[in-house]
PDB file of C-alpha atoms in Angstrom:
ATOM      1  CA  MET A  15      40.882  24.066 -34.929  1.00  0.00           C
ATOM      2  CA  SER A  16      39.990  27.111 -36.992  1.00  0.00           C
ATOM      3  CA  ARG A  17      36.522  27.942 -38.150  1.00  0.00           C
ATOM      4  CA  ALA A  18      35.653  29.326 -41.509  1.00  0.00           C
ATOM      5  CA  PRO A  19      34.097  32.797 -41.290  1.00  0.00           C
ATOM      6  CA  LEU A  20      30.339  32.856 -41.566  1.00  0.00           C
ATOM      7  CA  ALA A  21      28.938  34.452 -44.679  1.00  0.00           C
ATOM      8  CA  ARG A  22      26.881  37.539 -43.953  1.00  0.00           C
ATOM      9  CA  ARG A  23      23.309  37.581 -45.107  1.00  0.00           C
ATOM     10  CA  PRO A  24      22.487  40.405 -47.484  1.00  0.00           C
ATOM     11  CA  PRO A  25      20.222  43.063 -45.943  1.00  0.00           C
ATOM     12  CA  THR A  26      16.525  42.636 -46.697  1.00  0.00           C
ATOM     13  CA  ARG A  27      13.748  45.199 -46.908  1.00  0.00           C
ATOM     14  CA  SER A  28       9.995  44.965 -47.556  1.00  0.00           C
ATOM     15  CA  CYS A  29       8.065  46.546 -50.404  1.00  0.00           C
ATOM     16  CA  ILE A  30       5.581  49.093 -49.034  1.00  0.00           C
ATOM     17  CA  VAL A  31       2.869  47.847 -51.414  1.00  0.00           C
ATOM     18  CA  CYS A  32       2.999  44.037 -51.465  1.00  0.00           C
ATOM     19  CA  ARG A  33       5.016  43.595 -48.229  1.00  0.00           C
ATOM     20  CA  THR A  34       7.302  41.038 -49.878  1.00  0.00           C
ATOM     21  CA  ALA A  35      10.747  40.874 -48.255  1.00  0.00           C
ATOM     22  CA  ARG A  36      13.566  40.989 -50.794  1.00  0.00           C
ATOM     23  CA  GLU A  37      17.245  41.818 -50.832  1.00  0.00           C
ATOM     24  CA  LYS A  38      17.775  45.550 -50.541  1.00  0.00           C
ATOM     25  CA  ARG A  39      19.512  45.782 -53.930  1.00  0.00           C
ATOM     26  CA  ASP A  40      16.489  44.221 -55.668  1.00  0.00           C
ATOM     27  CA  LEU A  41      14.162  47.030 -54.580  1.00  0.00           C
ATOM     28  CA  LEU A  42      13.780  50.663 -55.603  1.00  0.00           C
ATOM     29  CA  ARG A  43      14.371  53.179 -52.795  1.00  0.00           C
ATOM     30  CA  VAL A  44      12.576  56.503 -52.652  1.00  0.00           C
ATOM     31  CA  VAL A  45      13.774  58.935 -50.011  1.00  0.00           C
ATOM     32  CA  ARG A  46      12.460  62.115 -48.406  1.00  0.00           C
ATOM     33  CA  SER A  47      15.553  64.160 -47.668  1.00  0.00           C
ATOM     34  CA  PRO A  48      15.871  66.213 -44.459  1.00  0.00           C
ATOM     35  CA  GLU A  49      15.169  69.296 -46.630  1.00  0.00           C
ATOM     36  CA  GLY A  50      11.860  67.735 -47.737  1.00  0.00           C
ATOM     37  CA  HIS A  51      12.798  66.784 -51.316  1.00  0.00           C
ATOM     38  CA  ILE A  52      11.464  63.497 -52.692  1.00  0.00           C
ATOM     39  CA  LEU A  53      13.873  61.600 -54.927  1.00  0.00           C
ATOM     40  CA  TYR A  54      14.770  58.185 -56.277  1.00  0.00           C
ATOM     41  CA  ASP A  55      17.862  56.911 -54.453  1.00  0.00           C
ATOM     42  CA  ALA A  56      19.701  54.690 -56.936  1.00  0.00           C
ATOM     43  CA  GLY A  57      22.623  54.080 -54.575  1.00  0.00           C
ATOM     44  CA  GLY A  58      20.430  53.237 -51.592  1.00  0.00           C
ATOM     45  CA  ARG A  59      22.473  55.356 -49.181  1.00  0.00           C
ATOM     46  CA  ALA A  60      20.935  58.837 -49.301  1.00  0.00           C
ATOM     47  CA  ASN A  61      20.158  60.476 -45.992  1.00  0.00           C
ATOM     48  CA  GLY A  62      16.481  60.723 -45.018  1.00  0.00           C
ATOM     49  CA  ARG A  63      13.316  58.685 -44.615  1.00  0.00           C
ATOM     50  CA  GLY A  64      13.249  55.856 -47.133  1.00  0.00           C
ATOM     51  CA  ALA A  65      10.573  53.666 -48.654  1.00  0.00           C
ATOM     52  CA  TYR A  66      11.158  50.584 -50.798  1.00  0.00           C
ATOM     53  CA  LEU A  67       9.216  49.378 -53.843  1.00  0.00           C
ATOM     54  CA  CYS A  68       9.398  46.237 -55.950  1.00  0.00           C
ATOM     55  CA  ARG A  69      10.482  46.690 -59.544  1.00  0.00           C
ATOM     56  CA  ALA A  70       7.068  45.347 -60.642  1.00  0.00           C
ATOM     57  CA  GLU A  71       4.780  47.659 -62.599  1.00  0.00           C
ATOM     58  CA  SER A  72       1.852  46.710 -60.351  1.00  0.00           C
ATOM     59  CA  CYS A  73       3.649  47.851 -57.186  1.00  0.00           C
ATOM     60  CA  ILE A  74       4.725  51.160 -58.741  1.00  0.00           C
ATOM     61  CA  THR A  75       1.211  51.804 -60.065  1.00  0.00           C
ATOM     62  CA  THR A  76      -0.400  50.992 -56.724  1.00  0.00           C
ATOM     63  CA  ALA A  77       2.119  53.114 -54.797  1.00  0.00           C
ATOM     64  CA  PHE A  78       1.053  56.190 -56.760  1.00  0.00           C
ATOM     65  CA  GLY A  79      -2.597  55.308 -57.412  1.00  0.00           C
ATOM     66  CA  ARG A  80      -3.588  54.561 -53.847  1.00  0.00           C
ATOM     67  CA  GLY A  81      -1.201  57.032 -52.231  1.00  0.00           C
ATOM     68  CA  VAL A  82       0.830  54.345 -50.449  1.00  0.00           C
ATOM     69  CA  LEU A  83       4.123  56.081 -51.208  1.00  0.00           C
ATOM     70  CA  ALA A  84       2.875  59.476 -50.020  1.00  0.00           C
ATOM     71  CA  ARG A  85       1.640  57.954 -46.744  1.00  0.00           C
ATOM     72  CA  SER A  86       4.881  56.106 -46.195  1.00  0.00           C
ATOM     73  CA  LEU A  87       6.999  59.223 -46.739  1.00  0.00           C
ATOM     74  CA  GLU A  88       4.456  61.434 -44.933  1.00  0.00           C
ATOM     75  CA  THR A  89       4.453  64.034 -47.725  1.00  0.00           C
ATOM     76  CA  PRO A  90       3.007  64.507 -51.229  1.00  0.00           C
ATOM     77  CA  VAL A  91       5.007  62.795 -53.974  1.00  0.00           C
ATOM     78  CA  PRO A  92       5.648  64.524 -57.334  1.00  0.00           C
ATOM     79  CA  ALA A  93       4.075  62.797 -60.337  1.00  0.00           C
ATOM     80  CA  THR A  94       7.352  63.044 -62.273  1.00  0.00           C
ATOM     81  CA  LEU A  95       8.908  60.510 -59.917  1.00  0.00           C
ATOM     82  CA  ARG A  96       6.733  57.734 -61.356  1.00  0.00           C
ATOM     83  CA  ALA A  97       8.404  57.898 -64.777  1.00  0.00           C
ATOM     84  CA  GLU A  98      11.824  57.889 -63.141  1.00  0.00           C
ATOM     85  CA  LEU A  99      10.970  54.764 -61.101  1.00  0.00           C
ATOM     86  CA  GLU A 100       9.514  52.976 -64.134  1.00  0.00           C
ATOM     87  CA  SER A 101      12.669  53.744 -66.073  1.00  0.00           C
ATOM     88  CA  ALA A 102      14.892  52.517 -63.222  1.00  0.00           C
ATOM     89  CA  ALA A 103      12.826  49.332 -62.966  1.00  0.00           C
ATOM     90  CA  GLY A 104      13.293  48.669 -66.669  1.00  0.00           C
ATOM     91  CA  LEU A 105       9.645  49.207 -67.493  1.00  0.00           C
ATOM     92  CA  HIS A 106       9.423  50.882 -70.859  1.00  0.00           C
ATOM     93  CA  LEU A 107       5.799  51.541 -71.563  1.00  0.00           C
ATOM     94  CA  THR A 108       4.967  51.395 -75.258  1.00  0.00           C
ATOM     95  CA  ALA A 109       2.188  53.106 -77.123  1.00  0.00           C
ATOM     96  CA  PRO A 110      -0.805  50.976 -78.158  1.00  0.00           C
ATOM     97  CA  GLY A 111      -0.258  49.142 -81.396  1.00  0.00           C
ATOM     98  CA  GLY A 112       3.002  47.356 -80.684  1.00  0.00           C
ATOM     99  CA  LYS A 113       6.604  48.329 -80.199  1.00  0.00           C
ATOM    100  CA  LEU A 114       6.865  50.553 -83.221  1.00  0.00           C
ATOM    101  CA  GLY A 115       3.245  51.708 -83.217  1.00  0.00           C
ATOM    102  CA  GLN A 116       2.750  50.275 -86.711  1.00  0.00           C
ATOM    103  CA  GLU A 117       1.603  46.722 -86.030  1.00  0.00           C
TER     104      GLU A 117
END
């Protein structure tokens, strides 16, 4: 009698803003490297202290606006990281007036 191998569950992590548990690959990972650099970790395997965010605009905005990300990483976070996270999340902010600015 042989048993079929059990399927492994994908690893889950929680968003630091909304505390929703999701699969690791569905979240954005920001890492503070051992040298103290703050960077977006697209591969999810960089060495250092990590923090996870949902790909939702509200979670990214709150993480920077209320300082949740800085507290989680225990260091100030550069403002340029926000644009990088929004781009990685697929959030392309448009200027007022529509997509082309002419509507």
